[in-house]
GROMACS .gro file of C-alpha atoms in nm:
model
  254
    1UNK     CA    1   0.658   1.403  -0.993
    2UNK     CA    2   0.293   1.363  -0.844
    3UNK     CA    3   0.150   1.562  -1.106
    4UNK     CA    4   0.370   1.352  -1.332
    5UNK     CA    5   0.243   1.023  -1.296
    6UNK     CA    6  -0.126   1.147  -1.256
    7UNK     CA    7  -0.098   1.283  -1.606
    8UNK     CA    8   0.090   0.975  -1.718
    9UNK     CA    9  -0.214   0.751  -1.541
   10UNK     CA   10  -0.464   0.939  -1.768
   11UNK     CA   11  -0.347   0.857  -2.021
   12UNK     CA   12  -0.298   0.492  -1.949
   13UNK     CA   13  -0.645   0.515  -1.863
   14UNK     CA   14  -0.774   0.613  -2.201
   15UNK     CA   15  -0.630   0.287  -2.358
   16UNK     CA   16  -0.700   0.055  -2.082
   17UNK     CA   17  -0.919  -0.260  -2.211
   18UNK     CA   18  -0.949  -0.457  -1.890
   19UNK     CA   19  -0.856  -0.854  -1.899
   20UNK     CA   20  -1.117  -1.095  -1.814
   21UNK     CA   21  -1.249  -1.161  -1.481
   22UNK     CA   22  -1.025  -1.431  -1.324
   23UNK     CA   23  -1.246  -1.509  -1.010
   24UNK     CA   24  -0.992  -1.522  -0.794
   25UNK     CA   25  -1.092  -1.585  -0.394
   26UNK     CA   26  -1.133  -1.255  -0.186
   27UNK     CA   27  -0.951  -1.220   0.147
   28UNK     CA   28  -1.000  -0.976   0.379
   29UNK     CA   29  -0.757  -0.715   0.363
   30UNK     CA   30  -0.957  -0.521   0.638
   31UNK     CA   31  -0.939  -0.843   0.857
   32UNK     CA   32  -0.602  -0.926   0.861
   33UNK     CA   33  -0.472  -0.590   0.949
   34UNK     CA   34  -0.704  -0.620   1.277
   35UNK     CA   35  -0.634  -0.956   1.392
   36UNK     CA   36  -0.263  -0.975   1.298
   37UNK     CA   37   0.035  -1.212   1.347
   38UNK     CA   38   0.226  -0.947   1.598
   39UNK     CA   39   0.109  -0.679   1.784
   40UNK     CA   40   0.161  -0.464   1.459
   41UNK     CA   41   0.036  -0.585   1.160
   42UNK     CA   42   0.307  -0.590   0.845
   43UNK     CA   43   0.213  -0.495   0.514
   44UNK     CA   44   0.465  -0.617   0.294
   45UNK     CA   45   0.592  -0.451  -0.011
   46UNK     CA   46   0.697  -0.619  -0.340
   47UNK     CA   47   0.854  -0.342  -0.534
   48UNK     CA   48   1.110  -0.358  -0.756
   49UNK     CA   49   1.137  -0.005  -0.849
   50UNK     CA   50   1.027   0.401  -0.735
   51UNK     CA   51   1.100   0.695  -0.875
   52UNK     CA   52   1.266   0.843  -0.565
   53UNK     CA   53   1.561   0.523  -0.497
   54UNK     CA   54   1.527   0.430  -0.903
   55UNK     CA   55   1.585   0.032  -0.877
   56UNK     CA   56   1.564  -0.110  -0.546
   57UNK     CA   57   1.591  -0.521  -0.653
   58UNK     CA   58   1.771  -0.612  -0.979
   59UNK     CA   59   1.724  -0.955  -0.971
   60UNK     CA   60   1.337  -0.907  -0.924
   61UNK     CA   61   1.070  -1.261  -0.827
   62UNK     CA   62   0.785  -1.109  -0.774
   63UNK     CA   63   0.628  -1.503  -0.601
   64UNK     CA   64   0.949  -1.638  -0.493
   65UNK     CA   65   0.995  -1.291  -0.308
   66UNK     CA   66   0.621  -1.299  -0.162
   67UNK     CA   67   0.628  -1.677  -0.061
   68UNK     CA   68   0.923  -1.501   0.178
   69UNK     CA   69   0.753  -1.260   0.330
   70UNK     CA   70   0.461  -1.505   0.407
   71UNK     CA   71   0.693  -1.743   0.573
   72UNK     CA   72   0.811  -1.441   0.784
   73UNK     CA   73   0.477  -1.381   0.850
   74UNK     CA   74   0.340  -1.087   0.673
   75UNK     CA   75  -0.004  -0.995   0.759
   76UNK     CA   76  -0.072  -0.871   0.414
   77UNK     CA   77   0.136  -0.795   0.082
   78UNK     CA   78   0.095  -0.467  -0.157
   79UNK     CA   79   0.211  -0.519  -0.476
   80UNK     CA   80   0.317  -0.269  -0.738
   81UNK     CA   81   0.113  -0.265  -1.070
   82UNK     CA   82   0.236   0.137  -1.197
   83UNK     CA   83   0.492  -0.009  -1.495
   84UNK     CA   84   0.624   0.310  -1.617
   85UNK     CA   85   0.754   0.490  -1.241
   86UNK     CA   86   0.768   0.154  -1.036
   87UNK     CA   87   0.820  -0.086  -1.323
   88UNK     CA   88   0.573  -0.286  -1.173
   89UNK     CA   89   0.306  -0.490  -1.362
   90UNK     CA   90  -0.032  -0.656  -1.274
   91UNK     CA   91   0.046  -0.987  -1.398
   92UNK     CA   92   0.254  -0.948  -1.126
   93UNK     CA   93  -0.026  -0.911  -0.884
   94UNK     CA   94  -0.238  -1.209  -1.037
   95UNK     CA   95   0.068  -1.442  -1.024
   96UNK     CA   96   0.164  -1.346  -0.658
   97UNK     CA   97  -0.264  -1.395  -0.535
   98UNK     CA   98  -0.258  -1.734  -0.750
   99UNK     CA   99   0.116  -1.821  -0.471
  100UNK     CA  100   0.036  -1.742  -0.125
  101UNK     CA  101  -0.288  -1.726   0.068
  102UNK     CA  102  -0.259  -1.281   0.259
  103UNK     CA  103  -0.480  -1.033   0.041
  104UNK     CA  104  -0.318  -0.836  -0.180
  105UNK     CA  105  -0.327  -0.415  -0.186
  106UNK     CA  106  -0.327  -0.311  -0.531
  107UNK     CA  107  -0.070  -0.023  -0.521
  108UNK     CA  108  -0.067   0.219  -0.815
  109UNK     CA  109  -0.258   0.568  -0.869
  110UNK     CA  110  -0.609   0.495  -0.908
  111UNK     CA  111  -0.798   0.770  -1.039
  112UNK     CA  112  -1.055   0.679  -1.236
  113UNK     CA  113  -1.355   0.369  -1.149
  114UNK     CA  114  -1.272   0.185  -1.438
  115UNK     CA  115  -0.916   0.100  -1.262
  116UNK     CA  116  -1.131  -0.103  -0.992
  117UNK     CA  117  -1.300  -0.298  -1.186
  118UNK     CA  118  -0.970  -0.389  -1.344
  119UNK     CA  119  -0.817  -0.487  -0.959
  120UNK     CA  120  -1.098  -0.638  -0.894
  121UNK     CA  121  -1.059  -0.859  -1.198
  122UNK     CA  122  -0.681  -0.940  -1.169
  123UNK     CA  123  -0.732  -1.052  -0.778
  124UNK     CA  124  -0.673  -0.725  -0.560
  125UNK     CA  125  -0.873  -0.772  -0.229
  126UNK     CA  126  -0.765  -0.387  -0.154
  127UNK     CA  127  -0.730  -0.055  -0.365
  128UNK     CA  128  -0.519   0.267  -0.234
  129UNK     CA  129  -0.660   0.559  -0.292
  130UNK     CA  130  -0.427   0.852  -0.252
  131UNK     CA  131  -0.580   1.199  -0.050
  132UNK     CA  132  -0.310   1.405  -0.267
  133UNK     CA  133  -0.382   1.295  -0.580
  134UNK     CA  134  -0.772   1.290  -0.561
  135UNK     CA  135  -1.021   1.534  -0.493
  136UNK     CA  136  -1.198   1.474  -0.164
  137UNK     CA  137  -1.551   1.420  -0.384
  138UNK     CA  138  -1.382   1.190  -0.638
  139UNK     CA  139  -1.173   0.997  -0.305
  140UNK     CA  140  -1.530   0.941  -0.192
  141UNK     CA  141  -1.681   0.814  -0.479
  142UNK     CA  142  -1.398   0.592  -0.606
  143UNK     CA  143  -1.427   0.462  -0.193
  144UNK     CA  144  -1.767   0.362  -0.263
  145UNK     CA  145  -1.755   0.219  -0.530
  146UNK     CA  146  -1.451  -0.004  -0.451
  147UNK     CA  147  -1.656  -0.126  -0.106
  148UNK     CA  148  -1.913  -0.208  -0.384
  149UNK     CA  149  -1.715  -0.414  -0.527
  150UNK     CA  150  -1.618  -0.599  -0.155
  151UNK     CA  151  -1.263  -0.458  -0.225
  152UNK     CA  152  -1.134  -0.282   0.088
  153UNK     CA  153  -0.971   0.007   0.024
  154UNK     CA  154  -0.627   0.186   0.228
  155UNK     CA  155  -0.740   0.593   0.227
  156UNK     CA  156  -0.326   0.731   0.196
  157UNK     CA  157  -0.259   1.127   0.319
  158UNK     CA  158   0.079   1.299   0.388
  159UNK     CA  159  -0.049   1.643   0.485
  160UNK     CA  160  -0.280   1.754   0.781
  161UNK     CA  161  -0.498   1.971   0.524
  162UNK     CA  162  -0.556   1.709   0.325
  163UNK     CA  163  -0.688   1.476   0.598
  164UNK     CA  164  -0.892   1.730   0.752
  165UNK     CA  165  -1.040   1.752   0.331
  166UNK     CA  166  -1.130   1.351   0.390
  167UNK     CA  167  -1.261   1.367   0.731
  168UNK     CA  168  -1.473   1.610   0.627
  169UNK     CA  169  -1.657   1.388   0.363
  170UNK     CA  170  -1.603   1.031   0.478
  171UNK     CA  171  -1.399   0.845   0.774
  172UNK     CA  172  -1.212   0.604   0.591
  173UNK     CA  173  -1.188   0.275   0.783
  174UNK     CA  174  -0.834   0.198   0.700
  175UNK     CA  175  -0.593   0.539   0.703
  176UNK     CA  176  -0.247   0.532   0.581
  177UNK     CA  177   0.031   0.808   0.689
  178UNK     CA  178   0.302   0.813   0.459
  179UNK     CA  179   0.568   0.941   0.586
  180UNK     CA  180   0.753   1.096   0.271
  181UNK     CA  181   0.643   1.377   0.105
  182UNK     CA  182   0.480   1.243  -0.271
  183UNK     CA  183   0.611   1.607  -0.405
  184UNK     CA  184   0.965   1.617  -0.259
  185UNK     CA  185   0.970   1.269  -0.174
  186UNK     CA  186   1.177   1.377   0.215
  187UNK     CA  187   1.079   1.115   0.477
  188UNK     CA  188   0.993   1.260   0.777
  189UNK     CA  189   0.838   1.003   1.012
  190UNK     CA  190   0.767   1.239   1.277
  191UNK     CA  191   0.412   1.273   1.056
  192UNK     CA  192   0.215   1.020   1.230
  193UNK     CA  193   0.282   1.196   1.602
  194UNK     CA  194   0.153   1.551   1.439
  195UNK     CA  195  -0.132   1.393   1.246
  196UNK     CA  196  -0.298   1.143   1.540
  197UNK     CA  197  -0.515   1.397   1.740
  198UNK     CA  198  -0.777   1.440   1.433
  199UNK     CA  199  -0.769   1.064   1.338
  200UNK     CA  200  -1.048   0.950   1.429
  201UNK     CA  201  -1.039   0.661   1.718
  202UNK     CA  202  -1.240   0.378   1.552
  203UNK     CA  203  -1.036   0.399   1.198
  204UNK     CA  204  -0.733   0.141   1.124
  205UNK     CA  205  -0.410   0.344   1.131
  206UNK     CA  206  -0.125   0.296   0.886
  207UNK     CA  207   0.282   0.459   0.934
  208UNK     CA  208   0.409   0.419   0.591
  209UNK     CA  209   0.730   0.483   0.389
  210UNK     CA  210   1.088   0.527   0.573
  211UNK     CA  211   1.046   0.265   0.835
  212UNK     CA  212   1.350   0.093   0.860
  213UNK     CA  213   1.410  -0.045   1.240
  214UNK     CA  214   1.266  -0.272   1.547
  215UNK     CA  215   1.297   0.119   1.695
  216UNK     CA  216   1.091   0.279   1.413
  217UNK     CA  217   0.847   0.070   1.475
  218UNK     CA  218   0.779   0.151   1.829
  219UNK     CA  219   0.795   0.456   1.740
  220UNK     CA  220   0.497   0.534   1.518
  221UNK     CA  221   0.257   0.250   1.762
  222UNK     CA  222   0.325   0.456   2.033
  223UNK     CA  223   0.158   0.712   1.859
  224UNK     CA  224  -0.122   0.458   1.746
  225UNK     CA  225  -0.019   0.322   1.431
  226UNK     CA  226  -0.156  -0.030   1.445
  227UNK     CA  227   0.040  -0.161   1.081
  228UNK     CA  228   0.293  -0.043   0.899
  229UNK     CA  229   0.380  -0.084   0.525
  230UNK     CA  230   0.705  -0.146   0.459
  231UNK     CA  231   0.859  -0.201   0.081
  232UNK     CA  232   1.241  -0.059   0.023
  233UNK     CA  233   1.376  -0.184   0.331
  234UNK     CA  234   1.282  -0.538   0.333
  235UNK     CA  235   1.336  -0.531  -0.107
  236UNK     CA  236   1.660  -0.436  -0.019
  237UNK     CA  237   1.782  -0.755   0.219
  238UNK     CA  238   1.890  -1.096   0.019
  239UNK     CA  239   1.626  -1.249   0.206
  240UNK     CA  240   1.330  -1.135   0.277
  241UNK     CA  241   1.215  -1.430   0.579
  242UNK     CA  242   1.499  -1.317   0.761
  243UNK     CA  243   1.477  -0.930   0.712
  244UNK     CA  244   1.102  -0.962   0.836
  245UNK     CA  245   1.265  -1.105   1.168
  246UNK     CA  246   1.532  -0.874   1.185
  247UNK     CA  247   1.310  -0.582   1.174
  248UNK     CA  248   1.072  -0.694   1.454
  249UNK     CA  249   1.311  -0.749   1.685
  250UNK     CA  250   1.306  -1.210   1.695
  251UNK     CA  251   1.606  -1.401   1.735
  252UNK     CA  252   1.730  -1.568   1.388
  253UNK     CA  253   1.786  -1.966   1.434
  254UNK     CA  254   1.993  -2.143   1.160
   0.00000   0.00000   0.00000
């Protein structure tokens, strides 16, 4: 599936026309994760569908969801902009950016420099670079370009071998360990436990995917996670503000 997505992305890039630069205000994604509202930072994901789960939210209103996340105390947002596989749109990111005061990660498959310029122009504060989707040298090149454009970068890995290859090239400021295998879509939240010994102390660690309960959060926290990226389990709830509070084990007051 990952290979299929990357091939599709290459075709998309060939036809990509850069949008107008909207010059939207910049918020630091890294600083927000470093100074969270709770003991664990939350990157809440605005996500309509995925290849593994199909349609997640039928009645999908990105801005309403983003506002509910903000009200619930999310520290950052992640907005899907990939259209063929996740039913995202780049307008979703722009509309959300205009409506909330939280840093926004552009969640997409970034494989080319032009996508970094596109992300900046549409209002992203950060981008995702996936270790399994890029050669380590290209990942470093795109990382440096993004930093130059004042975008933070979430470097995501699933596999320890890939992580080792990335760390040979450079030390990312923010590293996401994806508990979902992008090739099989199987989820294993023990990923972090297996990889944490080689993750540099100065790297801000994010646990991604397959996190549904307060116990899950405590589990990844004990292995050094400073933040979690959560989409599906929040998106499936009727009220995202209440869903965040429940996830963090907080009392819900009527």
